[in-house]
Coordinates of N, CA and C and ligand atoms in Angstrom, one line a residue:
M28 N -13.0 -96.9 31.3 CA -12.2 -97.8 30.8 C -11.9 -97.5 29.0
F29 N -12.8 -97.3 28.1 CA -13.1 -96.8 26.8 C -12.4 -95.6 26.7
R30 N -13.3 -94.5 28.2 CA -12.6 -93.2 27.7 C -11.1 -93.1 27.6
K31 N -10.4 -94.1 28.6 CA -8.8 -94.1 28.7 C -8.3 -94.5 27.4
L32 N -9.0 -95.6 26.4 CA -8.3 -95.7 25.5 C -8.5 -94.8 24.4
I33 N -9.7 -94.1 24.3 CA -9.8 -92.6 23.6 C -8.8 -91.8 23.9
L34 N -8.7 -91.4 25.4 CA -7.4 -90.6 25.7 C -6.3 -91.1 24.9
F35 N -5.9 -92.2 25.3 CA -4.4 -92.7 24.6 C -4.2 -92.7 23.1
V36 N -5.3 -92.6 22.6 CA -5.1 -93.0 21.0 C -4.9 -91.3 20.6
G37 N -5.8 -90.4 21.4 CA -5.6 -89.2 20.8 C -4.3 -88.5 21.4
L38 N -3.5 -89.3 22.7 CA -2.1 -88.7 22.8 C -1.6 -89.1 21.6
L39 N -1.3 -90.3 20.6 CA -0.8 -90.6 20.1 C -0.7 -89.9 19.0
V40 N -1.7 -89.9 18.7 CA -2.2 -88.6 17.3 C -1.3 -87.5 17.4
A41 N -1.6 -86.5 19.0 CA -1.2 -85.2 19.1 C 0.7 -85.8 18.7
V42 N 1.2 -86.5 19.5 CA 2.5 -86.8 19.7 C 3.1 -86.9 18.3
T43 N 2.0 -87.7 17.4 CA 2.8 -87.8 16.0 C 2.8 -86.4 14.9
A44 N 1.9 -85.8 15.5 CA 1.6 -84.7 14.7 C 2.8 -83.7 15.0
V45 N 3.2 -83.6 16.5 CA 4.3 -83.1 16.8 C 5.7 -83.4 16.1
L46 N 5.5 -84.6 16.3 CA 7.1 -85.3 15.6 C 7.3 -84.9 14.4
S47 N 6.5 -85.0 13.5 CA 6.1 -84.9 12.0 C 6.1 -83.5 11.4
A48 N 6.1 -82.7 12.5 CA 6.1 -81.1 12.3 C 7.5 -80.8 12.7
C49 N 8.3 -81.6 13.4 CA 9.6 -81.1 13.3 C 10.3 -81.5 12.3
G50 N 10.0 -83.0 12.0 CA 10.9 -83.4 11.2 C 10.7 -82.8 9.4
G51 N 9.9 -81.7 9.1 CA 10.0 -80.7 8.4 C 11.2 -80.1 8.0
G52 N 11.4 -79.5 9.2 CA 12.9 -78.9 8.7 C 12.7 -77.8 7.6
G53 N 13.9 -77.8 7.2 CA 13.8 -77.0 6.1 C 14.5 -75.2 6.7
G54 N 14.9 -74.2 5.8 CA 15.2 -73.1 6.1 C 16.5 -73.4 7.5
N55 N 16.7 -72.3 8.1 CA 18.0 -72.0 8.8 C 18.0 -73.3 10.4
A56 N 16.7 -73.7 10.4 CA 16.6 -74.5 11.3 C 17.1 -75.9 11.3
G57 N 17.2 -76.4 10.0 CA 17.4 -77.8 9.4 C 18.9 -77.9 9.7
A58 N 19.9 -77.4 10.1 CA 21.0 -78.1 10.6 C 21.6 -79.3 11.3
G59 N 20.2 -79.3 12.7 CA 20.3 -80.5 13.1 C 21.3 -80.1 14.0
A60 N 22.0 -80.9 15.4 CA 23.1 -81.0 16.0 C 24.1 -81.7 15.7
A61 N 25.5 -81.4 16.0 CA 26.4 -82.3 15.9 C 27.2 -82.0 17.0
T62 N 28.0 -83.7 16.9 CA 29.0 -83.8 17.8 C 30.4 -84.1 17.2
V63 N 31.3 -83.0 17.9 CA 32.6 -83.6 17.7 C 33.8 -84.1 18.4
S64 N 34.4 -84.4 18.4 CA 35.5 -85.1 19.6 C 36.8 -84.5 19.2
V65 N 37.5 -84.3 20.1 CA 39.0 -83.4 19.7 C 39.7 -83.7 20.8
E66 N 41.0 -84.1 20.5 CA 42.0 -84.6 21.8 C 43.2 -83.4 21.7
G67 N 43.2 -83.0 22.7 CA 44.4 -82.1 23.5 C 45.3 -82.7 23.8
S68 N 46.6 -82.2 23.5 CA 48.0 -82.7 23.8 C 49.0 -81.3 24.4
E69 N 50.3 -81.7 24.5 CA 51.3 -80.9 24.3 C 52.1 -80.7 23.0
F70 N 51.5 -79.7 22.3 CA 50.5 -78.5 22.3 C 49.9 -78.5 21.0
A71 N 48.9 -79.4 21.0 CA 48.1 -79.2 19.8 C 46.3 -79.6 20.1
Y72 N 45.6 -79.5 18.9 CA 44.6 -80.2 19.0 C 44.1 -81.2 17.7
T73 N 43.6 -82.5 18.0 CA 43.5 -82.9 17.1 C 42.1 -83.6 17.0
P74 N 41.1 -83.4 15.8 CA 41.7 -82.1 14.9 C 41.8 -80.8 15.3
A75 N 42.4 -79.9 14.5 CA 42.9 -78.7 14.9 C 41.7 -77.6 14.4
D76 N 40.8 -77.9 13.0 CA 39.8 -77.7 13.0 C 38.8 -77.8 12.9
I77 N 37.8 -77.5 13.2 CA 36.4 -78.1 12.7 C 35.3 -77.2 12.2
T78 N 34.4 -77.7 11.4 CA 33.4 -77.0 10.7 C 32.0 -76.8 11.5
A79 N 30.9 -76.1 11.3 CA 29.8 -75.9 12.0 C 28.6 -75.5 11.0
K80 N 27.6 -75.4 11.0 CA 26.6 -74.8 10.0 C 26.2 -73.5 11.0
P81 N 25.7 -72.3 10.2 CA 25.4 -71.3 11.3 C 24.2 -71.9 12.3
G82 N 24.3 -71.3 13.1 CA 23.1 -71.7 14.2 C 22.8 -73.1 14.7
Q83 N 24.1 -74.0 14.1 CA 24.1 -75.4 14.8 C 24.4 -75.4 16.2
K84 N 23.9 -76.5 16.6 CA 24.0 -76.6 17.7 C 25.1 -77.9 17.8
V85 N 26.4 -77.6 18.4 CA 27.5 -78.3 18.2 C 27.9 -78.8 19.6
T86 N 28.4 -80.0 19.9 CA 28.5 -80.8 21.5 C 30.1 -81.0 21.1
V87 N 30.9 -80.5 22.2 CA 32.6 -80.9 21.7 C 32.8 -81.6 23.2
N88 N 33.0 -83.5 22.6 CA 33.8 -83.9 23.6 C 35.7 -83.7 23.6
F89 N 35.8 -82.9 24.6 CA 37.6 -82.9 24.7 C 38.6 -83.8 25.3
K90 N 39.1 -84.4 24.9 CA 39.9 -85.2 25.3 C 41.4 -85.1 25.6
N91 N 41.8 -84.7 27.1 CA 43.4 -84.4 27.3 C 44.6 -85.7 27.4
V92 N 44.7 -85.9 26.3 CA 45.7 -87.0 26.0 C 47.1 -86.8 26.4
G93 N 47.3 -85.4 27.3 CA 48.6 -84.9 27.2 C 48.9 -85.4 28.7
T94 N 50.1 -84.7 29.2 CA 50.3 -84.4 30.7 C 50.2 -83.9 31.3
V95 N 49.5 -82.5 30.9 CA 49.4 -81.2 31.8 C 47.9 -81.0 31.4
E96 N 47.2 -80.3 32.4 CA 46.3 -79.4 32.0 C 45.8 -78.7 30.9
H97 N 44.7 -79.0 30.1 CA 44.4 -78.4 29.0 C 43.0 -77.8 28.6
T98 N 42.9 -76.9 28.3 CA 41.3 -76.2 28.0 C 41.2 -75.7 26.4
F99 N 40.1 -75.9 26.3 CA 39.2 -76.1 24.5 C 38.8 -74.7 24.9
V100 N 39.2 -73.5 24.2 CA 38.5 -72.0 24.7 C 38.0 -71.8 23.0
I101 N 36.8 -70.9 22.7 CA 36.5 -70.2 21.7 C 35.5 -68.9 22.3
K102 N 37.0 -68.2 22.5 CA 36.6 -66.5 23.2 C 35.3 -66.1 22.4
D103 N 34.9 -65.9 20.9 CA 33.9 -65.5 20.6 C 32.6 -65.7 21.0
L104 N 32.7 -67.1 21.3 CA 31.4 -67.7 21.7 C 31.4 -67.7 23.0
N105 N 32.4 -67.3 24.2 CA 32.6 -67.4 25.7 C 32.3 -69.0 26.1
F106 N 33.1 -69.9 24.9 CA 32.7 -71.1 25.3 C 33.9 -71.8 26.2
K107 N 34.3 -72.6 26.7 CA 35.2 -72.8 27.4 C 35.1 -74.3 28.5
L108 N 36.2 -75.2 27.8 CA 36.2 -76.3 28.4 C 37.5 -76.5 29.2
T109 N 37.8 -77.6 30.4 CA 38.8 -77.8 31.0 C 39.1 -79.4 31.1
A110 N 40.4 -79.7 30.8 CA 40.5 -80.9 30.9 C 41.8 -81.3 31.6
Q111 N 41.7 -81.8 33.0 CA 43.0 -82.4 33.4 C 43.4 -83.8 32.7
P112 N 45.1 -84.2 32.6 CA 45.6 -85.1 32.0 C 44.8 -86.4 32.0
G113 N 44.3 -86.8 30.9 CA 43.4 -88.2 31.1 C 42.2 -88.1 31.2
Q114 N 41.9 -87.1 31.3 CA 40.2 -86.6 31.4 C 39.5 -86.0 30.3
S115 N 38.2 -86.0 30.4 CA 37.5 -85.6 29.4 C 36.5 -84.6 29.9
A116 N 35.9 -83.7 29.0 CA 35.1 -82.6 29.4 C 34.5 -82.3 28.1
S117 N 32.9 -82.3 28.4 CA 32.0 -81.9 27.2 C 31.0 -80.8 27.6
G118 N 31.1 -80.3 26.5 CA 29.7 -79.1 26.3 C 29.2 -78.6 24.8
T119 N 28.2 -77.9 25.1 CA 27.7 -77.9 23.5 C 27.5 -75.9 23.5
F120 N 28.1 -75.8 22.5 CA 28.0 -74.3 21.8 C 27.1 -74.1 20.7
T121 N 26.6 -73.1 21.0 CA 25.7 -73.0 19.3 C 26.3 -71.8 18.4
A122 N 26.8 -72.3 17.0 CA 27.6 -71.5 16.3 C 27.0 -70.2 15.6
P123 N 27.4 -69.2 15.5 CA 26.8 -68.0 15.1 C 26.4 -68.2 14.1
S124 N 25.2 -67.3 13.9 CA 24.3 -67.3 12.6 C 24.7 -66.8 11.2
T125 N 26.0 -66.0 11.4 CA 26.6 -65.8 10.2 C 27.8 -66.7 10.1
P126 N 28.0 -66.8 8.7 CA 29.5 -67.6 8.7 C 30.8 -66.7 8.8
G127 N 31.6 -67.3 9.3 CA 32.9 -67.1 9.8 C 33.8 -67.9 10.2
T128 N 34.8 -67.5 10.6 CA 36.1 -68.1 11.2 C 36.6 -67.7 12.7
F129 N 36.4 -68.6 13.7 CA 36.7 -68.4 15.0 C 37.7 -69.4 15.8
Q130 N 38.5 -68.5 16.2 CA 39.7 -69.0 17.3 C 39.7 -70.1 18.0
I131 N 40.5 -70.9 18.0 CA 40.0 -72.0 19.2 C 41.5 -72.1 20.0
H132 N 41.7 -71.8 21.3 CA 43.2 -72.1 21.6 C 42.6 -72.2 23.1
C133 N 44.0 -72.8 23.7 CA 43.8 -73.1 25.2 C 44.7 -72.2 25.7
D134 N 44.1 -71.7 27.1 CA 44.3 -70.6 27.7 C 45.0 -70.8 28.8
V135 N 45.8 -72.2 28.6 CA 46.7 -72.2 29.8 C 48.1 -71.5 29.6
A136 N 48.6 -70.8 30.9 CA 49.7 -70.1 30.2 C 50.5 -70.5 29.3
G137 N 51.0 -69.7 28.0 CA 52.1 -70.4 27.4 C 51.7 -71.2 26.5
H138 N 50.5 -72.1 26.2 CA 50.0 -72.9 25.5 C 49.6 -72.4 24.0
T139 N 48.8 -71.2 24.0 CA 48.4 -70.4 22.9 C 50.0 -70.5 22.3
E140 N 51.1 -69.9 22.8 CA 52.2 -69.3 22.3 C 53.0 -70.4 21.3
A141 N 52.6 -71.7 22.3 CA 53.5 -73.0 21.9 C 52.6 -73.7 20.7
G142 N 51.5 -72.9 20.2 CA 50.8 -73.8 19.1 C 49.7 -74.2 19.2
M143 N 49.4 -74.1 20.4 CA 48.0 -74.9 21.1 C 46.8 -74.0 20.7
V144 N 46.5 -74.2 18.8 CA 45.7 -73.5 18.5 C 44.6 -74.1 18.0
G145 N 43.3 -73.9 17.4 CA 42.5 -74.6 16.4 C 41.6 -73.6 15.7
K146 N 41.0 -74.0 14.8 CA 40.2 -73.0 14.4 C 38.7 -73.7 14.1
L147 N 37.6 -72.9 14.1 CA 36.0 -73.1 13.7 C 35.6 -72.3 12.8
T148 N 35.5 -73.5 12.0 CA 34.8 -72.7 10.7 C 33.3 -72.6 10.8
V149 N 32.2 -71.8 10.4 CA 31.5 -71.7 10.4 C 30.7 -71.4 8.8
Q150 N 30.1 -72.3 8.1 CA 29.5 -72.2 7.0 C 28.7 -72.8 6.0
Ligands
CU211 CU1 47.1 -76.3 26.7

């Protein structure tokens, strides 16, 4: 009984130590994760421009509010979400470690040409 209590307290101390170590942050690892919601329709993204910090993990909740299939593609990052009309798709990408801009587009035939493009800015 007493030994179990000691074990439990020891575990608590260990967990607390790990948590506070993570909380320190700083440097490049301090970006934290982000979530963005994007809607796709004919033929646009709302919002069309999203931003992320270098190395940041970004979860995209992509909702298709249109009447045909749409995708959310960041070709440079090998990232693609596909959503049917009225449906949503989610996924997480890691932003590049160096700043820059990356095209977002819908790769359904004709949609990019119709203006279904966006931009990811890493800064
Ligand atoms: Cu589309």
